[in-house]
Coordinates of C-alpha atoms in Angstrom, one line a residue:
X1 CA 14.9 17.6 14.7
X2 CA 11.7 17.6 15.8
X3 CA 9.9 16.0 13.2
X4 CA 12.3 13.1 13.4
X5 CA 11.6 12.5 17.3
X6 CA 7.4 12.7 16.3
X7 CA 8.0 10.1 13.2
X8 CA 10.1 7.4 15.7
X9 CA 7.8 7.6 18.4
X10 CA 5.1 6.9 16.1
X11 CA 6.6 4.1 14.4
X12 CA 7.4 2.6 17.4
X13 CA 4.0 3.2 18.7
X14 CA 2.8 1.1 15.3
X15 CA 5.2 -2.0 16.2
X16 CA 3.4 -1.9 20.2
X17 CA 1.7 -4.6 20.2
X18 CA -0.3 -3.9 23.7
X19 CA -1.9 -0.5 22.0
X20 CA -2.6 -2.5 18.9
X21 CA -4.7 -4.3 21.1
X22 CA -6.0 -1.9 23.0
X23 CA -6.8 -0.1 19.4
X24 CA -9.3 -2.6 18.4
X25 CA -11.0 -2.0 21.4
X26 CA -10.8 1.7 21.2
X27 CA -12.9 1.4 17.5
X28 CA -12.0 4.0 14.8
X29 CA -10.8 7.1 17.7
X30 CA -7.9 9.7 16.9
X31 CA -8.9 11.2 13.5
X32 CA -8.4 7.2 12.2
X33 CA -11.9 7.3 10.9
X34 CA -10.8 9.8 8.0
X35 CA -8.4 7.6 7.0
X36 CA -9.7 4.0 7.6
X37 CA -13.2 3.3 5.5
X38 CA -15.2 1.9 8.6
X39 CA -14.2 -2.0 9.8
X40 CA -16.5 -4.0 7.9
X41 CA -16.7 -5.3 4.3
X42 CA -20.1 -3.4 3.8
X43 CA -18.4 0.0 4.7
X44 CA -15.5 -0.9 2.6
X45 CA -17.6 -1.6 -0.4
X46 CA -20.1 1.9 0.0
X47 CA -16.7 3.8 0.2
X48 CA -15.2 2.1 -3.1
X49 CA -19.0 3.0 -4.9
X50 CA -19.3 6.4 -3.9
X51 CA -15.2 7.2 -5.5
X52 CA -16.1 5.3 -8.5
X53 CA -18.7 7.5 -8.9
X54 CA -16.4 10.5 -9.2
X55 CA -14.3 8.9 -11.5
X56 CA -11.3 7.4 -9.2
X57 CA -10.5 3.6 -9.1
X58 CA -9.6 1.7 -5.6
X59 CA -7.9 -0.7 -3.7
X60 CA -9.3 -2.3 -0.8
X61 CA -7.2 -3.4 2.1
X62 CA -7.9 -5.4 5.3
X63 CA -5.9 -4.1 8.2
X64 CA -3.8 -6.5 9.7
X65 CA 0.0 -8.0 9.9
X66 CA 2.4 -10.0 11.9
X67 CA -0.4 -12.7 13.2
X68 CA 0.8 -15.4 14.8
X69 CA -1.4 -18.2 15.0
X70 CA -2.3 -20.1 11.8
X71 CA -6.2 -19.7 13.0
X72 CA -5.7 -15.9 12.7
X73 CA -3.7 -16.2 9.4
X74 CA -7.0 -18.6 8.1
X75 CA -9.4 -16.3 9.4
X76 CA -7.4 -13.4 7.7
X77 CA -7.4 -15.7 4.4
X78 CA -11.0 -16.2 4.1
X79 CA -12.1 -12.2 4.9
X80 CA -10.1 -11.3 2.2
X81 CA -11.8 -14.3 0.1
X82 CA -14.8 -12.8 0.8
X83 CA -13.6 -9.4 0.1
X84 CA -12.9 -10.3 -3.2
X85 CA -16.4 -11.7 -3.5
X86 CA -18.2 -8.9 -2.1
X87 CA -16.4 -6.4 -4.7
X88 CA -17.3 -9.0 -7.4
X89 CA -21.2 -9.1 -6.3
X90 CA -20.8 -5.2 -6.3
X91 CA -19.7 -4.9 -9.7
X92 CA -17.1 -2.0 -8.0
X93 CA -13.8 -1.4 -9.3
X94 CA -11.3 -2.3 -7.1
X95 CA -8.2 -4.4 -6.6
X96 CA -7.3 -5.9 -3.6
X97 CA -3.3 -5.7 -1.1
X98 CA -2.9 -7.9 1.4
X99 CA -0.1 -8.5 3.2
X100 CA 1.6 -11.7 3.6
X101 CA 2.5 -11.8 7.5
X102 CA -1.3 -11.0 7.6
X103 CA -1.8 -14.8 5.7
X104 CA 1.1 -16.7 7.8
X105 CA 4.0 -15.6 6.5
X106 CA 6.0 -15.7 10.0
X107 CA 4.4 -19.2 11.0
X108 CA 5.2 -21.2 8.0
X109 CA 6.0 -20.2 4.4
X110 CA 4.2 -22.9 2.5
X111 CA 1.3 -22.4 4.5
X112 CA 1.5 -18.8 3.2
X113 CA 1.5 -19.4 -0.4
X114 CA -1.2 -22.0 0.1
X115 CA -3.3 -18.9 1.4
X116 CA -2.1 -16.8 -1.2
X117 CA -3.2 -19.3 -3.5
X118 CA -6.6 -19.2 -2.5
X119 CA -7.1 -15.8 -2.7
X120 CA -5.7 -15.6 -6.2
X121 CA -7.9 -18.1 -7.3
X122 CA -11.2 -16.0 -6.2
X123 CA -9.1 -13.1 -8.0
X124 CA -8.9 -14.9 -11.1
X125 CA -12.8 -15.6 -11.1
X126 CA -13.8 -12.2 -10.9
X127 CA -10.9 -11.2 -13.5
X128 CA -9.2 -9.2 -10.5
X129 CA -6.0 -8.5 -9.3
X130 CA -4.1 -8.5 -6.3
X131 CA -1.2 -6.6 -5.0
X132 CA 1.4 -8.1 -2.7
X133 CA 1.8 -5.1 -0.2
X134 CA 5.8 -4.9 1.2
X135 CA 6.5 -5.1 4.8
X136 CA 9.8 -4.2 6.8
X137 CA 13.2 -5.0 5.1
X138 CA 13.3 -8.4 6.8
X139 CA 10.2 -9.5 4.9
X140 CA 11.6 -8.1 1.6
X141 CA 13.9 -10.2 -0.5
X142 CA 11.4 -13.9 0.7
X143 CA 8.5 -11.8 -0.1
X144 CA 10.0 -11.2 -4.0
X145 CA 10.9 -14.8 -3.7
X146 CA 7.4 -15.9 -2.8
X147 CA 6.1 -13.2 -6.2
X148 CA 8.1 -14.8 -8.4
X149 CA 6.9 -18.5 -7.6
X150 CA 3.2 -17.2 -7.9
X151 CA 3.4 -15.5 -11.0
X152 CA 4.5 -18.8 -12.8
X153 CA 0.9 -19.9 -12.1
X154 CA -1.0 -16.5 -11.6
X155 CA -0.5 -13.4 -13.7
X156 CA -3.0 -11.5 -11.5
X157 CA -0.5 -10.3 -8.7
X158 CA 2.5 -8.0 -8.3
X159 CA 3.9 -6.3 -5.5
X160 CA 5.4 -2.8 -4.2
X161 CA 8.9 -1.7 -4.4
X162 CA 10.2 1.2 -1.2
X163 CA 12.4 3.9 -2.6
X164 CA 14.2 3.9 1.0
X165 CA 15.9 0.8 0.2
X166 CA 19.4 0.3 -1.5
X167 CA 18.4 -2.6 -3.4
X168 CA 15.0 -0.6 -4.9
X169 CA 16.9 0.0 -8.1
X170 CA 18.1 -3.9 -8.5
X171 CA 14.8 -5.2 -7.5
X172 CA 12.9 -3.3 -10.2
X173 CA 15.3 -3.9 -13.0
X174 CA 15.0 -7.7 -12.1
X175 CA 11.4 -7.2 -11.7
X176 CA 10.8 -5.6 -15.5
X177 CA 7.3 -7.0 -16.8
X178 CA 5.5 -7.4 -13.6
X179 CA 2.9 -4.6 -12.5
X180 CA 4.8 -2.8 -9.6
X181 CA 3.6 -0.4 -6.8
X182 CA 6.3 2.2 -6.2
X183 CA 6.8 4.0 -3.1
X184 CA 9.3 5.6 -0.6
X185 CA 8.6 3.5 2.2
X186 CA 7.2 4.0 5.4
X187 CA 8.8 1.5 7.9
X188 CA 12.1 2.8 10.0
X189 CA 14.6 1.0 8.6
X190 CA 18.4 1.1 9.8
X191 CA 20.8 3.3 7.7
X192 CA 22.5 -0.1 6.7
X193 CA 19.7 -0.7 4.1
X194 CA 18.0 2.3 3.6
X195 CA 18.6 6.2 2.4
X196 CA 18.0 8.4 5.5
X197 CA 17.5 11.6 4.1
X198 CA 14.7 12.8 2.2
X199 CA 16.5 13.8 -0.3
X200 CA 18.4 11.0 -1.5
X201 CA 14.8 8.8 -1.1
X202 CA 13.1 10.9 -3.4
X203 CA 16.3 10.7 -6.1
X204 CA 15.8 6.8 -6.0
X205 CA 12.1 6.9 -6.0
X206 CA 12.3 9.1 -9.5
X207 CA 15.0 6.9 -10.6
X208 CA 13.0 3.5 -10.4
X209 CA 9.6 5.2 -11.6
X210 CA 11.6 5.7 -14.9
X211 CA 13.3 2.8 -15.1
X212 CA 10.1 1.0 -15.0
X213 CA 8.5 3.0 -17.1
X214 CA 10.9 2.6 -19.5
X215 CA 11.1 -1.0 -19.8
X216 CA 7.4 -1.0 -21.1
X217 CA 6.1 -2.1 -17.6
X218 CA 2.8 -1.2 -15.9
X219 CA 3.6 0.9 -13.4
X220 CA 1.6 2.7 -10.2
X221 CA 3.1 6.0 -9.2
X222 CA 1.8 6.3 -5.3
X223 CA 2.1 9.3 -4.4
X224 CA 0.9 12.4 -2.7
X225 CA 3.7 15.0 -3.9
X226 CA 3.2 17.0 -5.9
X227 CA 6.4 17.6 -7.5
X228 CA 6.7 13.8 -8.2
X229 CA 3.6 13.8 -9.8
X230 CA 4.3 16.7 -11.7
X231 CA 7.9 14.9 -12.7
X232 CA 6.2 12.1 -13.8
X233 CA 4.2 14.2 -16.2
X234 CA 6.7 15.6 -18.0
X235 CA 8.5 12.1 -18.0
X236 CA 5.6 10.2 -19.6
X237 CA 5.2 13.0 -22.3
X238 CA 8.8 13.3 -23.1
X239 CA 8.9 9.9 -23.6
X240 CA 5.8 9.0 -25.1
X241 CA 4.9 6.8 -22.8
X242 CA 0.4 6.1 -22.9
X243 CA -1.2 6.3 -20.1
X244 CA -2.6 2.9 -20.1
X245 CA 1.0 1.8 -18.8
X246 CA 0.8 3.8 -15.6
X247 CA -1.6 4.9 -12.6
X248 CA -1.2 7.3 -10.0
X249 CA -2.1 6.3 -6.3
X250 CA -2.4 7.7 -3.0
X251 CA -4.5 7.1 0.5
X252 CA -7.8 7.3 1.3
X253 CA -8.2 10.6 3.0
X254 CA -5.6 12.5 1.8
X255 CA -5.1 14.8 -0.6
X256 CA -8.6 14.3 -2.0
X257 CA -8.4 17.5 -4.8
X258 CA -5.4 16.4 -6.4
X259 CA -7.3 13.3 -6.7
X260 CA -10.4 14.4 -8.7
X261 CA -8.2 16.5 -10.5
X262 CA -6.2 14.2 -11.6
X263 CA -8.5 12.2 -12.7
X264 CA -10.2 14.9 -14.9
X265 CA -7.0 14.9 -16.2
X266 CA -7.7 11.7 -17.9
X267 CA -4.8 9.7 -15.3
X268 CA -6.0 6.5 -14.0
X269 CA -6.5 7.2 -10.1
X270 CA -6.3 4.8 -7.5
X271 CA -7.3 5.5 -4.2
X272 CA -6.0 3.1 -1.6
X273 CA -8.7 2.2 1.0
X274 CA -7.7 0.3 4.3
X275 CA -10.2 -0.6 6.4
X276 CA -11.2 -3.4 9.2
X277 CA -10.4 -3.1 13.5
X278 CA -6.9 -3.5 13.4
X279 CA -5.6 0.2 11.9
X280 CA -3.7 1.1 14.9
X281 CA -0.3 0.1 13.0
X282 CA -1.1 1.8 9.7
X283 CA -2.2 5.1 11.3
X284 CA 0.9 5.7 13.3
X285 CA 2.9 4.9 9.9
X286 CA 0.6 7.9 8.2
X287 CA 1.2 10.1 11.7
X288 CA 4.9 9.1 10.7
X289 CA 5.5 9.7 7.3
X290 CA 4.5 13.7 7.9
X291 CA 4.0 16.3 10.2
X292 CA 1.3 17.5 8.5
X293 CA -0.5 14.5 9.5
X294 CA -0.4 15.5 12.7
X295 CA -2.3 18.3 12.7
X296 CA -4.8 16.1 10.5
X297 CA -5.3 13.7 13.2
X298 CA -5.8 16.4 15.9
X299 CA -8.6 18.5 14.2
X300 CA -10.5 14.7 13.3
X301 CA -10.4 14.0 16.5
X302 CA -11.7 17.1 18.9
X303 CA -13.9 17.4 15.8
X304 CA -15.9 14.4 16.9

């Protein structure tokens, strides 16, 4: 009971937009900075070099969603533009997620894939790849839409599928051949669309990982249980499956020795790496999604 109280008051806290705000102005505080690799491109790229090193791949991610003004959604365009450049020049590997309310979405939808556009083009020039992060459940079904008009120009983009949702298992089978992200979700979302109980959203999440799997598609397994991970193990080798058609995934900052280990292991690792000012939102999600996370938070912070 009161691990459910802690996760809504933090997702609520992530959808404030007055301490989102006042979270940009605050700089990295709270234990973020463990979680969130600095707030420029520079610390971004020095993170990604120093993982690569030890054998894990990345993702880079600049913080940011819902804007509201097409100058912020341009802005947002071109640092991710530039992102992509930067990790070119650097020679790093890395991918790149943005997310689409971040580039407009809200404000006009053709103006969004115009934005998307541009950042798939830089993509394609340094032979990269983007993924397409998912939002709440309102942003779902027009943000599969907006995938499936892209990829009949790029084939450098894919998206994530949330376990938590009804329609997971629909969405994947209809979404056989394109690289997916799979995950449980991390946005409240009502009981009309979504599996409450944890139970029932890690039975789906196993269920769509397979399914994927099977159908020959590259798939990303993201992650930080072990008992999933271990699943998916025995799945892959049951089934023959190579490990060139599927990566594991989890966060920056967490769960770091299953990380290296894994990929000692010889599994593709990709460590997920947000950074930029605006990580307010994403850090009450991680403060959400556990209670472990909690204590995390806590012991960065009256560590500083």
């Amino acid at each position: 009971m009161l691990a459910d109280v802690s996760k809504n008051i933090f997702l609520h806290a992530s959808n404030n937009k007055a301490l989102n705000k006042a979270a940009k102005k605050w700089g990295l505080r709270f234990g973020a900075s463990q979680v969130v690799a600095g707030d420029t491109i520079k610390s971004a790229i020095k993170k990604v070099q120093e993982l690569n090193e030890k054998g894990l791949v990345c993702t880079l991610d600049h913080l940011g969603e819902f804007v509201s003004s097409r100058i912020e959604a341009i802005e947002a365009t071109e640092y991710n533009v530039r992102t992509l450049e930067a990790m070119g020049s650097a020679g790093v590997n890395s991918n790149l997620s943005v997310k689409m309310t971040q580039l407009g979405l809200d404000i006009d939808r053709n103006f969004c894939v115009q934005n998307m556009c541009l950042i798939l083009e830089t993509a394609k020039k340094y032979n990269n790849f983007v993924r397409i992060d998912m939002e709440d459940h309102a942003h779902c079904q027009i943000t599969l839409d907006i995938l499936r008009e892209l990829r009949e120009t790029y084939d450098n983009v894919g998206t994530v599928i949330q376990s938590y949702l009804y329609r997971a298992e629909q969405d994947v089978k209809e979404l056989k051949g394109i690289p997916l992200r799979l995950v449980k979700g991390a946005y409240q979302e009502s009981p009309s669309v979504a599996y409450q109980e944890k139970e029932e959203v890690d039975e789906n999440y196993m269920r769509i990982i397979e399914e994927h799997l099977l159908s020959g598609s590259y798939t990303a397994i993201a992650s930080h249980d072990h008992r999933i991970i271990a699943s998916v193990k025995e799945f892959v080798q049951k089934h023959n499956i190579p490990r060139n058609q599927f990566e594991f995934q989890m966060l920056y900052g967490f769960r770091t020795d299953m990380q290296l280990s894994l990929a000692k292991e010889g599994y593709t690792m990709r460590v997920y790496i947000p950074f930029g000012n605006d990580w307010f939102g994403y850090f009450m999600r991680r403060l959400a999604e556990r209670p472990q996370n909690i204590a995390f938070a806590l012991k960065g912070f009256f560590s500083k």
